[in-house]
PDB file of C-alpha atoms (C1' of nucleotides) in Angstrom:
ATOM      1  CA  UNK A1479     -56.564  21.434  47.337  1.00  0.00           C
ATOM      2  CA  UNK A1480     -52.994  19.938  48.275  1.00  0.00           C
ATOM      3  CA  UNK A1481     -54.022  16.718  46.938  1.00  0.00           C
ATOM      4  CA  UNK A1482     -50.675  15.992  45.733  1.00  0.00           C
ATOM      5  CA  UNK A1483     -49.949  12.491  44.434  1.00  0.00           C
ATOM      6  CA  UNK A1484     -51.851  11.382  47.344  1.00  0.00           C
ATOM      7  CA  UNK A1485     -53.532   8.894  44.636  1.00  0.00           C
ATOM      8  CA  UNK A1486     -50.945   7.195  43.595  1.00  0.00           C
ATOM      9  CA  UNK A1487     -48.814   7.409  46.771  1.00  0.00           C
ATOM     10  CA  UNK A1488     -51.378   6.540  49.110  1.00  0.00           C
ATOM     11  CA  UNK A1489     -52.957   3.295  47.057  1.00  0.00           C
ATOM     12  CA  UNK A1490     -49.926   2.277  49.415  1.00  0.00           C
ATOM     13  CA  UNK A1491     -50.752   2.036  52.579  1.00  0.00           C
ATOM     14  CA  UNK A1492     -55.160   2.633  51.906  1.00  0.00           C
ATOM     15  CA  UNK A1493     -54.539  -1.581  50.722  1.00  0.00           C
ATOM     16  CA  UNK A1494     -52.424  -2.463  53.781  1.00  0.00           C
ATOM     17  CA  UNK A1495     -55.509  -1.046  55.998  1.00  0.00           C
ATOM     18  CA  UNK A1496     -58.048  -2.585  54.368  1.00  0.00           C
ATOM     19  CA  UNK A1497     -56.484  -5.714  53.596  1.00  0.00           C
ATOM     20  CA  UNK A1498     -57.012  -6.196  57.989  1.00  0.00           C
ATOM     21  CA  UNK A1499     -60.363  -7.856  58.906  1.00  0.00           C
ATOM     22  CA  UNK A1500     -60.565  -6.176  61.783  1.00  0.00           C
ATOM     23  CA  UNK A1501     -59.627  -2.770  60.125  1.00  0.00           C
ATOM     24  CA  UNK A1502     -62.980  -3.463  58.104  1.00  0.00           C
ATOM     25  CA  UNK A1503     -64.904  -4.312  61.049  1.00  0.00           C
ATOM     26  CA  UNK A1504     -64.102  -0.814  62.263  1.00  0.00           C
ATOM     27  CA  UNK A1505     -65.130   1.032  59.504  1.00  0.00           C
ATOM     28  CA  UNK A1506     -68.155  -0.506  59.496  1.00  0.00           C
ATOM     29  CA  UNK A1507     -69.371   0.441  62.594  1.00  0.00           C
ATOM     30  CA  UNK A1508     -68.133   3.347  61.858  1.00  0.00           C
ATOM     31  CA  UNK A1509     -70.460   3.320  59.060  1.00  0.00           C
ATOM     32  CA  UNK A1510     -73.116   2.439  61.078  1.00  0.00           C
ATOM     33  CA  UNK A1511     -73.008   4.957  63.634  1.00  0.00           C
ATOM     34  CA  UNK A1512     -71.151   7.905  61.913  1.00  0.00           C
ATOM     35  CA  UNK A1513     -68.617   8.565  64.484  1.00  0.00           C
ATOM     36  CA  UNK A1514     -67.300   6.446  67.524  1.00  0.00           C
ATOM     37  CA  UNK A1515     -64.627   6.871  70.022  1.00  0.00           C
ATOM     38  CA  UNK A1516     -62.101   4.069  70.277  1.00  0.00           C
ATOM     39  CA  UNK A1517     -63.478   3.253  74.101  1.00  0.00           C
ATOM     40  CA  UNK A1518     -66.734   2.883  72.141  1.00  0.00           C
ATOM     41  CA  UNK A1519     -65.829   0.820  69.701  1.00  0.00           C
ATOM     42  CA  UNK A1520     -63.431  -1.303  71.449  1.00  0.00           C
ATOM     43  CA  UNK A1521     -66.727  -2.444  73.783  1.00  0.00           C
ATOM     44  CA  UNK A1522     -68.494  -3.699  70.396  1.00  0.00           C
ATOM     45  CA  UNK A1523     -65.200  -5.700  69.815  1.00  0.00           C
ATOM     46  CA  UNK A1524     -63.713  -8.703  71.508  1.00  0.00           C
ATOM     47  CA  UNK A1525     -60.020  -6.554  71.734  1.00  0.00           C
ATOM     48  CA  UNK A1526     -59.038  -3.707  74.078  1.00  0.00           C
ATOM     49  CA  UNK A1527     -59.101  -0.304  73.524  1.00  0.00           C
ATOM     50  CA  UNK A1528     -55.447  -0.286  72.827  1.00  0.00           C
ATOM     51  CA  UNK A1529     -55.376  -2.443  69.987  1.00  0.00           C
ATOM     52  CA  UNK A1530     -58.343  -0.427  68.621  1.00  0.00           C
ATOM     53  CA  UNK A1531     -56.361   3.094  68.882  1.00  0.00           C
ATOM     54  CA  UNK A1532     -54.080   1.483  66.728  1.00  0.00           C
ATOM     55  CA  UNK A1533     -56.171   0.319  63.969  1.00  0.00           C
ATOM     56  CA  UNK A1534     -57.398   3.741  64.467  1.00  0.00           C
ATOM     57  CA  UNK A1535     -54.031   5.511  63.768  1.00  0.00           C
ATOM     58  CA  UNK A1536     -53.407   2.925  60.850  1.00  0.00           C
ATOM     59  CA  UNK A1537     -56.728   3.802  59.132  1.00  0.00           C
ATOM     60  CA  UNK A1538     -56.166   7.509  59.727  1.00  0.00           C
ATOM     61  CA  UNK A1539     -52.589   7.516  58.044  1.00  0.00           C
ATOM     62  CA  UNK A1540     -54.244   6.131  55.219  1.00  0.00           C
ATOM     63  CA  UNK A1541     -56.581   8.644  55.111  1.00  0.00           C
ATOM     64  CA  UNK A1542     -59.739   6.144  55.778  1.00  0.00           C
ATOM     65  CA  UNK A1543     -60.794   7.907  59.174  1.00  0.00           C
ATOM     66  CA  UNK A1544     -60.816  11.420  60.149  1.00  0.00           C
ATOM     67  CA  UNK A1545     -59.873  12.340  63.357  1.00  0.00           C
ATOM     68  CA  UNK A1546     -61.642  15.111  65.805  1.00  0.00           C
ATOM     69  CA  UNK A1547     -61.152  15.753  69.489  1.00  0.00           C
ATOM     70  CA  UNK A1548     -64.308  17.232  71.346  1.00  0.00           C
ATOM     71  CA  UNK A1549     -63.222  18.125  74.997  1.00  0.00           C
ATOM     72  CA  UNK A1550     -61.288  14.487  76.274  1.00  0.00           C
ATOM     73  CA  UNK A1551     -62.701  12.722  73.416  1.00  0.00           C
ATOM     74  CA  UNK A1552     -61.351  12.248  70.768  1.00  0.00           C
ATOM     75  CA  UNK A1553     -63.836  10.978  67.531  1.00  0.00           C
ATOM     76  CA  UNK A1554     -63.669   9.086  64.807  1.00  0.00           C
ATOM     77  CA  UNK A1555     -65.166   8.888  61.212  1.00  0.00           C
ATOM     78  CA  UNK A1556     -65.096   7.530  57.961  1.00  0.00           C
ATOM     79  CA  UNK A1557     -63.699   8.810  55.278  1.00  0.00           C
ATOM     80  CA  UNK A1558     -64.378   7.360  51.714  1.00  0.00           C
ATOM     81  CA  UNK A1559     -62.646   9.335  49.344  1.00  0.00           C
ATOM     82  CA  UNK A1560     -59.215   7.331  50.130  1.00  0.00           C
ATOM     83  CA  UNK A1561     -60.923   3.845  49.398  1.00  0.00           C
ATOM     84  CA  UNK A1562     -63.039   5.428  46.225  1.00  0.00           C
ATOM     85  CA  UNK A1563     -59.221   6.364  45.171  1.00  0.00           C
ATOM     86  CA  UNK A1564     -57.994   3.361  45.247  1.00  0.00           C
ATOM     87  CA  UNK A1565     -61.071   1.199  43.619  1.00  0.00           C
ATOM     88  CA  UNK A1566     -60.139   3.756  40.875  1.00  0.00           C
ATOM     89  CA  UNK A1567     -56.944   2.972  40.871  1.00  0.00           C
ATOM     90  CA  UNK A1568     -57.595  -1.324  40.854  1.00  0.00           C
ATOM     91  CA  UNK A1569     -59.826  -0.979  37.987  1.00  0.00           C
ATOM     92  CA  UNK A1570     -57.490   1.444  35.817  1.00  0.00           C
ATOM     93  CA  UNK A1571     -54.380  -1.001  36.983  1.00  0.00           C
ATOM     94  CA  UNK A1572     -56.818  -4.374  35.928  1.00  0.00           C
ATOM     95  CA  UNK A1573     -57.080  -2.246  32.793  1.00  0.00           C
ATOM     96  CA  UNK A1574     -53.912  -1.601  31.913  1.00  0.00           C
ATOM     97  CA  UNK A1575     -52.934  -5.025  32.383  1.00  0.00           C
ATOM     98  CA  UNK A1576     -55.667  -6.161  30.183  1.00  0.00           C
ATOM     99  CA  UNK A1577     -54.193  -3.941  27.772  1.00  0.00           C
ATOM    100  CA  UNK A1578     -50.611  -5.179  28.049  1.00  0.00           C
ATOM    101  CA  UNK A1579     -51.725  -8.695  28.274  1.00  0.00           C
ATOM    102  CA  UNK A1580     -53.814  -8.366  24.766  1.00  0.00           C
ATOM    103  CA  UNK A1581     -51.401  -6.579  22.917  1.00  0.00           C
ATOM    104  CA  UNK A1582     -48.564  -9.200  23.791  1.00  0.00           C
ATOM    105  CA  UNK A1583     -51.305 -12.082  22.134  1.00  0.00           C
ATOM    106  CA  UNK A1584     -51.953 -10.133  18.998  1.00  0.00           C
ATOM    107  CA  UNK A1585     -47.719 -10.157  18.602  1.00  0.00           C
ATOM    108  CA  UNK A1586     -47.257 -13.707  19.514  1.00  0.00           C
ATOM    109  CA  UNK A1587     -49.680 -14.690  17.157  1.00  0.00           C
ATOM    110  CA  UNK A1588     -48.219 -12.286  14.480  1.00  0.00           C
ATOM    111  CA  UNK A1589     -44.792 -14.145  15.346  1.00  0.00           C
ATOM    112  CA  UNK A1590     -46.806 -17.028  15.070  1.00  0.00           C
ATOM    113  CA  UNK A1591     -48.499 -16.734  11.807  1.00  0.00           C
ATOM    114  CA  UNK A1592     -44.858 -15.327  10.209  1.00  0.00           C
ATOM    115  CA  UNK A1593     -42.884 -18.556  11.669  1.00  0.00           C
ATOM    116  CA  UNK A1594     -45.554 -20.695   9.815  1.00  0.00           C
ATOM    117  CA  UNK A1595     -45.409 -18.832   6.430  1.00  0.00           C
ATOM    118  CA  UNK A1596     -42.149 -16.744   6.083  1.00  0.00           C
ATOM    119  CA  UNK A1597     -43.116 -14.111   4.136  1.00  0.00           C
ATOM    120  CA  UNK A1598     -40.082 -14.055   1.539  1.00  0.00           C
ATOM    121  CA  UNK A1599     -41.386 -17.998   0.099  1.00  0.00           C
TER     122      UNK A1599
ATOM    123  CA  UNK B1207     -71.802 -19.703  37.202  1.00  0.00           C
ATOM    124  CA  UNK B1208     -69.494 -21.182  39.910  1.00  0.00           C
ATOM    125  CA  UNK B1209     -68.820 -17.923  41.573  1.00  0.00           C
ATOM    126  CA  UNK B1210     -69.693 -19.232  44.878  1.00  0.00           C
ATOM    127  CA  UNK B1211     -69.434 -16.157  47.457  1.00  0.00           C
ATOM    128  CA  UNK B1212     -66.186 -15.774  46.126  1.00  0.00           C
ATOM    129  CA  UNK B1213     -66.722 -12.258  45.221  1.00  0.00           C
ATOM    130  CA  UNK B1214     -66.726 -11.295  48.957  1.00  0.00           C
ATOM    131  CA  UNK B1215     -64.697 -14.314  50.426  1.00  0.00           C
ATOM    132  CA  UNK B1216     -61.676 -13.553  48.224  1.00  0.00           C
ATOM    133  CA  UNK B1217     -61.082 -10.065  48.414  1.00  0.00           C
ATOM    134  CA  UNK B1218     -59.583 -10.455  51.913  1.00  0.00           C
ATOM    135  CA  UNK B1219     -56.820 -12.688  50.228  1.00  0.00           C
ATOM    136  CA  UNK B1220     -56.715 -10.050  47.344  1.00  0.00           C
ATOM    137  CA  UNK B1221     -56.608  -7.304  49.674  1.00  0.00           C
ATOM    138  CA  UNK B1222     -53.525  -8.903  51.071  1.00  0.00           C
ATOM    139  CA  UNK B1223     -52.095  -9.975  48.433  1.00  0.00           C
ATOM    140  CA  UNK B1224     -52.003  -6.484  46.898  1.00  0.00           C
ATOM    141  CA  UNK B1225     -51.097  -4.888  49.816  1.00  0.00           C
ATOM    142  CA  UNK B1226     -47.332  -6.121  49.741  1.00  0.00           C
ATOM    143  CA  UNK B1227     -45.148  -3.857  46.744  1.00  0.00           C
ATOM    144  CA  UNK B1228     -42.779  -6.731  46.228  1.00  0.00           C
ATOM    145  CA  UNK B1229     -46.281  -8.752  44.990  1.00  0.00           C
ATOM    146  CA  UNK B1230     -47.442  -5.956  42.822  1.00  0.00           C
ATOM    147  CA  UNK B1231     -44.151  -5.349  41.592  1.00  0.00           C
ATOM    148  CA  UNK B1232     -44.085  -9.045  40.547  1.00  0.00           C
ATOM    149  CA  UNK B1233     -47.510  -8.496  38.460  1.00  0.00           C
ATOM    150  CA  UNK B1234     -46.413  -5.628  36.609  1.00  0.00           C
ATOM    151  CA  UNK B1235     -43.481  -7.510  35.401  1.00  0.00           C
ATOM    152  CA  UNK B1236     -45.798 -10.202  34.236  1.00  0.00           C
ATOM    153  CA  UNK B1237     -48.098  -7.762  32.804  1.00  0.00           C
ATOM    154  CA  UNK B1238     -44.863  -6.536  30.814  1.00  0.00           C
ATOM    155  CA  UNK B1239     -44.185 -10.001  29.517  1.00  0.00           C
ATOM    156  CA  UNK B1240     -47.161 -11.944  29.624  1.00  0.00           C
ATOM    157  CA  UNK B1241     -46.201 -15.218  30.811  1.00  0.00           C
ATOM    158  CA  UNK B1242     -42.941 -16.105  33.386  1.00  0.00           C
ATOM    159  CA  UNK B1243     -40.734 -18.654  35.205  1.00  0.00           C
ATOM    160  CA  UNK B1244     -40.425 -17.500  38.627  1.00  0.00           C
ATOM    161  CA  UNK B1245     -36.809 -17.843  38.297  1.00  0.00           C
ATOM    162  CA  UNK B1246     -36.800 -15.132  35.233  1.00  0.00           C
ATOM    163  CA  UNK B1247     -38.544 -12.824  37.152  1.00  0.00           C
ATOM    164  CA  UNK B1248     -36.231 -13.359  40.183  1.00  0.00           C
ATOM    165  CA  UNK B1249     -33.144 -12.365  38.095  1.00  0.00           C
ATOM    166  CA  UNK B1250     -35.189  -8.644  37.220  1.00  0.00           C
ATOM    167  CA  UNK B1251     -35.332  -8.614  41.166  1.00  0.00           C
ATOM    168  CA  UNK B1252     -33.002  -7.999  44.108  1.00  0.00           C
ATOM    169  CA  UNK B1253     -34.277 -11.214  45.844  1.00  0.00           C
ATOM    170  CA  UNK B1254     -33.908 -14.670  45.671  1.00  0.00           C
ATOM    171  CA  UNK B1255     -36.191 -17.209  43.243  1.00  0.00           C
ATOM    172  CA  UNK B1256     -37.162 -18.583  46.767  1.00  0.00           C
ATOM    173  CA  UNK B1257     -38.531 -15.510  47.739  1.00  0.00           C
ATOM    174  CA  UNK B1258     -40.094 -14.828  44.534  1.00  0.00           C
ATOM    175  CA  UNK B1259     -41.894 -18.580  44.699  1.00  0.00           C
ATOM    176  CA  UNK B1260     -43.417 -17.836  47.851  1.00  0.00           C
ATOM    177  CA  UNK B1261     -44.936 -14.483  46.475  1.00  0.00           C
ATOM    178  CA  UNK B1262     -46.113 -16.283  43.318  1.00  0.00           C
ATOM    179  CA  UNK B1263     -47.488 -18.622  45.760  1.00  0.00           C
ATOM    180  CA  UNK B1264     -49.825 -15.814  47.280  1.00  0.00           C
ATOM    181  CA  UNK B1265     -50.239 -14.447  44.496  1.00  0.00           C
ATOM    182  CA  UNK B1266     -51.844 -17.890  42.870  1.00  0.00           C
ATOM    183  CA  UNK B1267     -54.205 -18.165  46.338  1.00  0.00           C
ATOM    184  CA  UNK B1268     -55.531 -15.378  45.780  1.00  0.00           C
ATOM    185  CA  UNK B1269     -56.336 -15.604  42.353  1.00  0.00           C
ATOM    186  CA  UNK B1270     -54.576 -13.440  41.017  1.00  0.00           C
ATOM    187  CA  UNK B1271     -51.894 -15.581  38.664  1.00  0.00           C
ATOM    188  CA  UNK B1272     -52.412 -18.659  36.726  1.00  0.00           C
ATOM    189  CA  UNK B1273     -50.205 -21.627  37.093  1.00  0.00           C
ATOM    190  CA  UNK B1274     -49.193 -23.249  33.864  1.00  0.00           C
ATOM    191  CA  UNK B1275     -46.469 -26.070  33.990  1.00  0.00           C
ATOM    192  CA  UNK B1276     -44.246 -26.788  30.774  1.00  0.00           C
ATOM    193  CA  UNK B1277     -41.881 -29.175  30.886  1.00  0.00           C
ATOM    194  CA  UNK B1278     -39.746 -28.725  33.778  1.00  0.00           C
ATOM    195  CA  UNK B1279     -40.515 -24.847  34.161  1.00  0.00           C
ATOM    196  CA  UNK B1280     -43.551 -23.352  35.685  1.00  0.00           C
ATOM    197  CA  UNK B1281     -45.086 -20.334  34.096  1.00  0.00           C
ATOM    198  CA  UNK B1282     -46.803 -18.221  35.769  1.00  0.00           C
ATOM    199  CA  UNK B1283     -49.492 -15.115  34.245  1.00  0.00           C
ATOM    200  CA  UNK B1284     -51.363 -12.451  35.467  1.00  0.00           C
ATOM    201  CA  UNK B1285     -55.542 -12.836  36.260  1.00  0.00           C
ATOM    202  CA  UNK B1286     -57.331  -9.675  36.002  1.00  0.00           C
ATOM    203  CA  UNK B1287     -60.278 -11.194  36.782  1.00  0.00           C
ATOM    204  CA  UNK B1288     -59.451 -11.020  40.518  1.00  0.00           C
ATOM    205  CA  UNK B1289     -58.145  -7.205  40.779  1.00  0.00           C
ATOM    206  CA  UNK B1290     -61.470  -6.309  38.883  1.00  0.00           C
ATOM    207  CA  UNK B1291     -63.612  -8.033  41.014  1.00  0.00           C
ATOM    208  CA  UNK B1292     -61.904  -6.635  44.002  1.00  0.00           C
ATOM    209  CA  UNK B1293     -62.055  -3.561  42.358  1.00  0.00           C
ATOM    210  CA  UNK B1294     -65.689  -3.244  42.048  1.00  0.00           C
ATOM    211  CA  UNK B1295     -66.273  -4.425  45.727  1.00  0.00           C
ATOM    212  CA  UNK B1296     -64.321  -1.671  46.937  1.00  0.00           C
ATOM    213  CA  UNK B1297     -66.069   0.464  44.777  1.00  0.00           C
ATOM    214  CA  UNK B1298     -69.553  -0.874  46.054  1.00  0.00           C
ATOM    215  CA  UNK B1299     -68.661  -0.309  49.813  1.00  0.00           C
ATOM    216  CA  UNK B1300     -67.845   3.107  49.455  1.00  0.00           C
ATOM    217  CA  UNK B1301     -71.026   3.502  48.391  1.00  0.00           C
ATOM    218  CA  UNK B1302     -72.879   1.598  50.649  1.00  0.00           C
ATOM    219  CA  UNK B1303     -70.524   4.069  53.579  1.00  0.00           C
ATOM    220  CA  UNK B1304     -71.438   7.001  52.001  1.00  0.00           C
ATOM    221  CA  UNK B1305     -75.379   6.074  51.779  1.00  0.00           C
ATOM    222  CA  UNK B1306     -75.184   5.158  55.093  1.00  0.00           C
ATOM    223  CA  UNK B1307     -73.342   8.124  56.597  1.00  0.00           C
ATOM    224  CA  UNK B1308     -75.978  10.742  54.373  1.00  0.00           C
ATOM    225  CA  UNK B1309     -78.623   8.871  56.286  1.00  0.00           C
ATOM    226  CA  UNK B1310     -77.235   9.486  59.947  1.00  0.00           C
ATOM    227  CA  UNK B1311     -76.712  12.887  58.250  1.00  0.00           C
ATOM    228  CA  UNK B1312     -80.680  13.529  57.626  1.00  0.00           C
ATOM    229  CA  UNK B1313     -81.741  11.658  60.887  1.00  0.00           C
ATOM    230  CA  UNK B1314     -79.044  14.074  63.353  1.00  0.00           C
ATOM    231  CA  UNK B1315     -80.285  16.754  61.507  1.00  0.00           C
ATOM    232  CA  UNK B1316     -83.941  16.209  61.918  1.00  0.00           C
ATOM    233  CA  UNK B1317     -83.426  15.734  65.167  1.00  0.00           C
ATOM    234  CA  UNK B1318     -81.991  18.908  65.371  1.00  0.00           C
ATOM    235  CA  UNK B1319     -84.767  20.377  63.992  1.00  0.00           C
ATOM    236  CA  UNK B1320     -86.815  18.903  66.729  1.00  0.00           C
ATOM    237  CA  UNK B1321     -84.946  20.376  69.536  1.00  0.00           C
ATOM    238  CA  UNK B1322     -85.417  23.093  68.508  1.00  0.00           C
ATOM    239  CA  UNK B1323     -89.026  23.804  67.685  1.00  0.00           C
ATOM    240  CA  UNK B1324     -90.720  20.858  70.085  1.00  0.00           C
ATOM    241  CA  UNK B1325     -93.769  20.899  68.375  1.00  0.00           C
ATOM    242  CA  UNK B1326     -96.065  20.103  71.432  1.00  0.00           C
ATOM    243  CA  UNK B1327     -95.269  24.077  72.213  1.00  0.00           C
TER     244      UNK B1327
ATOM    245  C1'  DA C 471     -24.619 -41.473  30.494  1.00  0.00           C
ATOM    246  C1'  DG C 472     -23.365 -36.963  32.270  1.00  0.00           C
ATOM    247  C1'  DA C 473     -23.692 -32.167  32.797  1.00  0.00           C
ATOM    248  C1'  DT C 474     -26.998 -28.482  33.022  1.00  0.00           C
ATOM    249  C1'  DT C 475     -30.958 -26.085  34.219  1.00  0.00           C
ATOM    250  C1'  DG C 476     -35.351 -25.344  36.708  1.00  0.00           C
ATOM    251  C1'  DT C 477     -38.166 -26.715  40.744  1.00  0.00           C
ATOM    252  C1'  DG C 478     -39.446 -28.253  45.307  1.00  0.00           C
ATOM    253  C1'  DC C 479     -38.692 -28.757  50.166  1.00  0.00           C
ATOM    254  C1'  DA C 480     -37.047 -27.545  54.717  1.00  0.00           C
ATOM    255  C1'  DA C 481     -34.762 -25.144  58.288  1.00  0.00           C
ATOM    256  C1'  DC C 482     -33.457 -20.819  59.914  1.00  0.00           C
ATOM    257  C1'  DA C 483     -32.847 -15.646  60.987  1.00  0.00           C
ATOM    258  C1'  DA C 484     -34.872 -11.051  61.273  1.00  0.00           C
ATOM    259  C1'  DC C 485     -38.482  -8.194  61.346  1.00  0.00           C
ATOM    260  C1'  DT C 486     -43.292  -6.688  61.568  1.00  0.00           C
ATOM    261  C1'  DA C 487     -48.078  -6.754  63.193  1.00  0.00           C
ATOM    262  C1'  DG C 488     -51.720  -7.447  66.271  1.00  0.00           C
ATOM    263  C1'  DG C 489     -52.588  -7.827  70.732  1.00  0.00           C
ATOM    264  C1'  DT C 490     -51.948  -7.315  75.847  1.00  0.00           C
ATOM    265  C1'  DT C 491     -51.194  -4.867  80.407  1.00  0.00           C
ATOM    266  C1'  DG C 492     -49.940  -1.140  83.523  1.00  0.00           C
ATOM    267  C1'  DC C 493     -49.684   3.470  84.639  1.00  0.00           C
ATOM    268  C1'  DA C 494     -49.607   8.496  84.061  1.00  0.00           C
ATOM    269  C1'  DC C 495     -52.154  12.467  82.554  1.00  0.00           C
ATOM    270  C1'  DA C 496     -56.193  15.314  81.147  1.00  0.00           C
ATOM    271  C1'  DT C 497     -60.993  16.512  81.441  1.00  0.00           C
ATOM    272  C1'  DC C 498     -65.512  16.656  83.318  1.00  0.00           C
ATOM    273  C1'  DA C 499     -69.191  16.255  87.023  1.00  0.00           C
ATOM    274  C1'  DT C 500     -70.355  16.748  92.015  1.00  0.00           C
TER     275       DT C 500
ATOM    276  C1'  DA D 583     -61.123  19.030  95.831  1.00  0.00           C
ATOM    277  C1'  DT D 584     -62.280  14.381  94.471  1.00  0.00           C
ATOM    278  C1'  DG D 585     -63.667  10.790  91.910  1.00  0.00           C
ATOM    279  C1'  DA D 586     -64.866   9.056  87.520  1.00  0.00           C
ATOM    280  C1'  DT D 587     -64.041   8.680  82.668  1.00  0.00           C
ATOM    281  C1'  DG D 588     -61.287   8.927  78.366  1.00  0.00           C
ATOM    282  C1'  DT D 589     -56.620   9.196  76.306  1.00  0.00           C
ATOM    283  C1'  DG D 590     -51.691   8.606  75.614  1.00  0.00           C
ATOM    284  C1'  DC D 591     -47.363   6.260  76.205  1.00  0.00           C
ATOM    285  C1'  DA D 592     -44.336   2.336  76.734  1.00  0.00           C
ATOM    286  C1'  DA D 593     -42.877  -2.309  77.454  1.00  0.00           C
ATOM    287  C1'  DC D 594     -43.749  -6.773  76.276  1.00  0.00           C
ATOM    288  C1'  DC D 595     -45.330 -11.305  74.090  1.00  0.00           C
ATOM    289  C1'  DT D 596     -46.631 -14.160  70.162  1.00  0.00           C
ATOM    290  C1'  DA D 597     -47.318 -15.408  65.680  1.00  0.00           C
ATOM    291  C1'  DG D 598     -46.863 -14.609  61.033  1.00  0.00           C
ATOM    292  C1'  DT D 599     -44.058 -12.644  56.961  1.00  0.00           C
ATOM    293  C1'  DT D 600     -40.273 -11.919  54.249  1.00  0.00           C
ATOM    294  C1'  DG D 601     -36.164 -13.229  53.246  1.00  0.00           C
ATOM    295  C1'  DT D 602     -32.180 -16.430  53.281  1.00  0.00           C
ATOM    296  C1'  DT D 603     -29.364 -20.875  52.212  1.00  0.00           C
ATOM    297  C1'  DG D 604     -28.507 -25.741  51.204  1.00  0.00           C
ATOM    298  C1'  DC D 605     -29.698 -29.764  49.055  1.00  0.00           C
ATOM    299  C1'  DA D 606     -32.477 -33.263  46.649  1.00  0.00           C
ATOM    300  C1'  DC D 607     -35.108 -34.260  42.533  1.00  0.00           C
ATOM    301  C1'  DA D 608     -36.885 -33.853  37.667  1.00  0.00           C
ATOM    302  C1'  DA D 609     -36.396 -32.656  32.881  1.00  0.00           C
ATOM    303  C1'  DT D 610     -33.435 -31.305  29.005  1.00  0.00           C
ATOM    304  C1'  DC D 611     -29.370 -31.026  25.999  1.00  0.00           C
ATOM    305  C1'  DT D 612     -24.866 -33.138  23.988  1.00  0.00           C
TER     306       DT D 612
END
DNA sequence: AGATTGTGCAACAACTAGGTTGCACATCAT
DNA sequence: ATGATGTGCAACCTAGTTGTTGCACAATCT
């Protein structure tokens, strides 16, 4: 396994690469063709290879891409698990503020309700 | 409904709005109390209410805090709505990769198939 | 009115991110 | 062996972010 608290830890930097346009725009044609070399992809782009490899190395460290060399080639595919992670993680962190949030209106309108009749009258 | 397309055309300024710590930071401490002046939060912070502003500022673009003005202090409060919707959309295109990639998955492998036993034979 | 407190605005410094180009090195085909 | 193709590394530029400070302005309390 060696998952680790890859979940929590890596929410991190899987929101910092997908919060890039361009980022996207890579993993989607990586979606569409299932694995792509940066030379590739860089063609189907109006950047150079270059800046591509880097987007590449971001998206890997986040765990978005993984990363195989075949001969001097190296290939690149999606990975979903990291963003399925972290969509998991959003809607338990929306949650838990929803929570929070509710629970401080049912005591302010306790306080509320007490200020306007005092209880000890 | 009013949604507009601003399912898809806000979660880029959701994305990067929740990709900075100092920003999520800042909604967890108005999860915790509900409703803040951005110079409160600035004193549970080592930075200055300046700094803190131009977060809230993001923060507000993208949706993700309301803006409430009292007097002469502003208070601002968290919007779930935002992290949720962002949430789900995340959620969605993981879904739409992983369709797509099981697809290129059945096609390579039929192909594969093909090579190998020609048919015309 | 006068002092206090909370905001808003603007200029500035430091750092980071996205992008470029140039060149060296590795691998494959002829 | 040679040429073509694909990567890797490094320096560099530009623009945007994060943070600062100083000061003016608005609202509140005595």
């Amino acid at each position: 396994m060696d998952e680790r608290d890859d979940t929590v830890e890596t929410v991190d930097s899987v929101l910092a690469a997908l919060s890039d346009p361009r980022r996207r725009q890579l993993l989607d044609l990586l979606a569409e063709q299932g694995e792509a070399t940066a030379t590739t992809l860089a063609e189907r782009l109006p950047v150079s290879r270059q800046a591509v490899v880097k987007h590449l190395a971001t998206l890997d460290a986040a765990g978005l891409v993984s990363v195989t060399r075949v001969g001097r080639e190296v290939r690149y595919a999606i990975r979903t698990a990291g963003v399925n992670a972290t969509a998991q993680w959003m809607a338990a962190l929306a949650d838990d503020w929803d929570r929070r949030l509710a629970k401080i209106k049912r005591v302010a309108e306790a306080a509320e309700r007490d200020s306007r009749s005092p209880r000890h009258d």
